[in-house]
Short mmCIF file of C-alpha atoms in Angstrom, two decimals:
data_model
loop_
_atom_site.label_atom_id
_atom_site.label_comp_id
_atom_site.label_asym_id
_atom_site.label_seq_id
_atom_site.Cartn_x
_atom_site.Cartn_y
_atom_site.Cartn_z
CA MET U 1358 103.39 93.65 101.55
CA ILE U 1359 101.08 92.05 98.71
CA PRO U 1360 100.61 94.33 95.60
CA GLY U 1361 97.04 95.85 96.27
CA GLU U 1362 97.17 95.56 100.06
CA TYR U 1363 97.91 98.57 102.39
CA TRP U 1364 99.78 99.01 105.53
CA LYS U 1365 97.30 99.52 108.29
CA THR U 1366 99.36 100.99 110.94
CA LYS U 1367 102.69 102.79 111.07
CA GLU U 1368 104.30 99.76 112.99
CA GLU U 1369 103.36 97.74 109.74
CA VAL U 1370 105.23 100.19 107.51
CA PHE U 1371 108.21 99.94 109.81
CA ASN U 1372 108.18 96.14 109.51
CA ASP U 1373 107.62 95.82 105.98
CA LYS U 1374 110.27 93.30 104.87
CA VAL U 1375 110.06 93.76 101.19
CA GLN U 1376 109.35 97.52 100.55
CA VAL U 1377 110.87 99.13 103.82
CA LEU U 1378 113.40 97.40 105.72
CA PRO U 1379 115.63 96.88 102.64
CA LEU U 1380 115.84 100.62 101.98
CA VAL U 1381 116.36 101.28 105.75
CA TYR U 1382 118.91 98.67 106.11
CA ALA U 1383 121.01 100.22 102.93
CA LEU U 1384 120.45 103.72 104.46
CA ARG U 1385 121.68 102.68 107.92
CA SER U 1386 124.48 100.84 106.53
CA GLY U 1387 125.46 103.42 103.88
CA ASN U 1388 125.44 100.62 101.28
CA ARG U 1389 124.84 102.31 97.93
CA GLU U 1390 125.09 99.07 95.77
CA ILE U 1391 121.97 97.63 97.71
CA MET U 1392 120.23 100.93 97.28
CA LYS U 1393 121.06 101.12 93.59
CA ASN U 1394 119.91 97.53 93.06
CA ILE U 1395 116.33 98.56 94.82
CA TRP U 1396 116.13 101.57 92.48
CA ASP U 1397 117.02 99.38 89.60
CA SER U 1398 114.16 97.02 90.12
CA ALA U 1399 111.64 99.48 91.26
CA VAL U 1400 112.13 102.96 89.82
CA PHE U 1401 114.77 102.37 86.83
CA ASN U 1402 113.19 99.12 85.80
CA TYR U 1403 113.08 100.30 82.32
CA LYS U 1404 115.90 102.66 81.52
CA LYS U 1405 118.91 103.57 83.59
CA PRO U 1406 119.87 107.23 83.84
CA GLU U 1407 123.17 108.34 82.97
CA GLU U 1408 125.95 107.05 85.35
CA SER U 1409 126.90 110.56 86.85
CA TYR U 1410 123.46 111.54 87.27
CA TYR U 1411 122.40 108.31 89.00
CA LYS U 1412 125.16 108.56 91.49
CA GLU U 1413 123.78 111.97 92.22
CA LEU U 1414 120.41 110.58 93.05
CA ILE U 1415 121.85 107.89 95.19
CA GLU U 1416 123.72 110.24 97.17
CA ASP U 1417 120.85 112.44 97.66
CA ILE U 1418 118.82 109.26 98.85
CA PHE U 1419 121.29 108.88 101.50
CA THR U 1420 120.00 112.47 102.97
CA VAL U 1421 116.68 110.71 103.95
CA ARG U 1422 116.69 110.14 107.63
CA ASN U 1423 113.10 109.25 108.28
CA TYR U 1424 112.15 106.97 105.37
CA PRO U 1425 109.37 104.69 107.38
CA ASP U 1426 107.60 107.99 108.36
CA CYS U 1427 107.85 109.02 104.54
CA ALA U 1428 106.24 105.80 103.34
CA TRP U 1429 103.68 106.04 106.13
CA ALA U 1430 103.02 109.58 105.09
CA THR U 1431 102.08 108.30 101.45
CA GLN U 1432 99.66 106.04 102.86
CA ILE U 1433 97.57 108.51 105.06
CA PHE U 1434 97.67 111.35 102.36
CA ASN U 1435 94.21 111.13 100.90
CA ILE U 1436 92.17 114.24 99.64
CA SER U 1437 89.55 112.11 98.04
CA TYR U 1438 86.31 111.03 99.01
CA LEU U 1439 87.13 107.31 99.21
CA HIS U 1440 88.58 105.18 101.86
CA ASN U 1441 92.21 104.29 100.31
CA GLY U 1442 92.53 101.23 102.10
CA VAL U 1443 94.07 102.77 105.23
CA VAL U 1444 92.21 106.32 105.86
CA MET U 1445 88.96 107.85 104.79
CA GLY U 1446 89.48 110.67 102.19
CA THR U 1447 89.31 114.57 103.35
CA GLY U 1448 87.25 115.32 100.41
CA GLU U 1449 89.56 118.29 99.67
CA VAL U 1450 90.03 117.35 96.04
CA ASP U 1451 87.09 119.43 95.37
CA ASN U 1452 89.85 122.46 96.37
CA LEU U 1453 91.46 121.52 93.04
CA LYS U 1454 90.19 124.30 90.56
CA MET U 1455 93.05 124.43 88.33
CA PRO U 1456 93.91 121.85 85.51
CA VAL U 1457 95.88 118.93 86.79
CA LEU U 1458 98.21 116.58 84.36
CA LEU U 1459 98.87 113.10 85.55
CA LEU U 1460 101.61 111.24 84.04
CA TRP U 1461 101.54 107.67 83.91
CA GLY U 1462 104.66 105.43 82.67
CA GLU U 1463 103.24 102.41 80.58
CA HIS U 1464 105.78 100.04 82.05
CA ASP U 1465 105.51 101.49 85.74
CA VAL U 1466 105.50 98.62 88.08
CA ILE U 1467 105.20 101.11 91.27
CA VAL U 1468 101.66 102.82 90.46
CA LYS U 1469 98.99 100.93 88.54
CA LYS U 1470 97.28 102.81 85.77
CA GLU U 1471 93.89 102.27 87.41
CA TYR U 1472 95.33 104.47 90.32
CA SER U 1473 96.03 107.35 87.71
CA GLU U 1474 92.51 106.92 86.25
CA GLU U 1475 90.70 106.71 89.70
CA THR U 1476 92.83 109.98 90.73
CA ALA U 1477 91.78 111.65 87.79
CA LYS U 1478 88.09 110.48 88.25
CA GLU U 1479 88.21 112.09 91.66
CA ILE U 1480 89.57 115.32 90.51
CA GLY U 1481 87.04 115.48 87.51
CA GLU U 1482 86.85 117.33 84.36
CA ASN U 1483 90.26 119.34 85.44
CA ALA U 1484 92.25 116.18 85.28
CA HIS U 1485 94.21 114.76 82.18
CA VAL U 1486 95.95 111.54 82.54
CA VAL U 1487 98.55 111.06 79.84
CA VAL U 1488 100.25 107.54 79.28
CA ILE U 1489 103.86 108.07 78.79
CA GLU U 1490 105.01 105.41 76.04
CA ASN U 1491 108.41 103.46 76.64
CA ALA U 1492 108.55 104.39 80.18
CA ALA U 1493 108.24 102.98 83.78
CA HIS U 1494 107.96 105.00 87.15
CA SER U 1495 110.44 107.50 86.54
CA VAL U 1496 108.83 109.11 82.95
CA PHE U 1497 111.43 111.87 82.72
CA ILE U 1498 114.43 109.44 82.64
CA ASP U 1499 112.72 107.01 80.59
CA ASN U 1500 111.08 109.14 77.86
CA GLU U 1501 112.21 112.86 78.19
CA GLN U 1502 111.28 113.97 74.93
CA GLN U 1503 107.61 112.81 75.15
CA THR U 1504 107.31 113.73 78.75
CA LEU U 1505 108.36 117.40 78.01
CA LYS U 1506 106.11 117.52 75.04
CA VAL U 1507 103.23 116.48 76.94
CA MET U 1508 103.90 119.17 79.68
CA LEU U 1509 104.72 122.08 77.46
CA ASP U 1510 101.40 121.07 75.52
CA PHE U 1511 99.55 120.90 78.55
CA ILE U 1512 101.23 124.36 80.17
CA GLU U 1513 100.17 126.10 76.66
CA LYS U 1514 96.45 125.30 76.68
#
């Protein structure tokens, strides 16, 4: 799949040679090295977690039995009023009455900053987007101190 494009059907998800099939292959074959390489390039592209913790994460990943279904679920979950490229939103975003904190790592290659901003706009005045510096997709690993500070400040308000 090309960045900015969407899977249109569940079948497209199951046949995605870039984002899905390598993960499915690694899961089915039990190949932890391939899985680690995938995570290194996408999730931990800025900073790697401590080795023992990383091994735990990789092992946890291998408990997933239905990755393509999970990937499809991320495409069809849409509580906005907008069409997300796959499905029309349900409008349930209006049910969010509590403050919502959206964290985005400034070096994230998985989620574009615009997506966080669009999500915040849909949620409305209760949404707060905070860019975590020196972080990519895994803000807790990349910049634990700033992430914790932002979260604690948010909770205290």
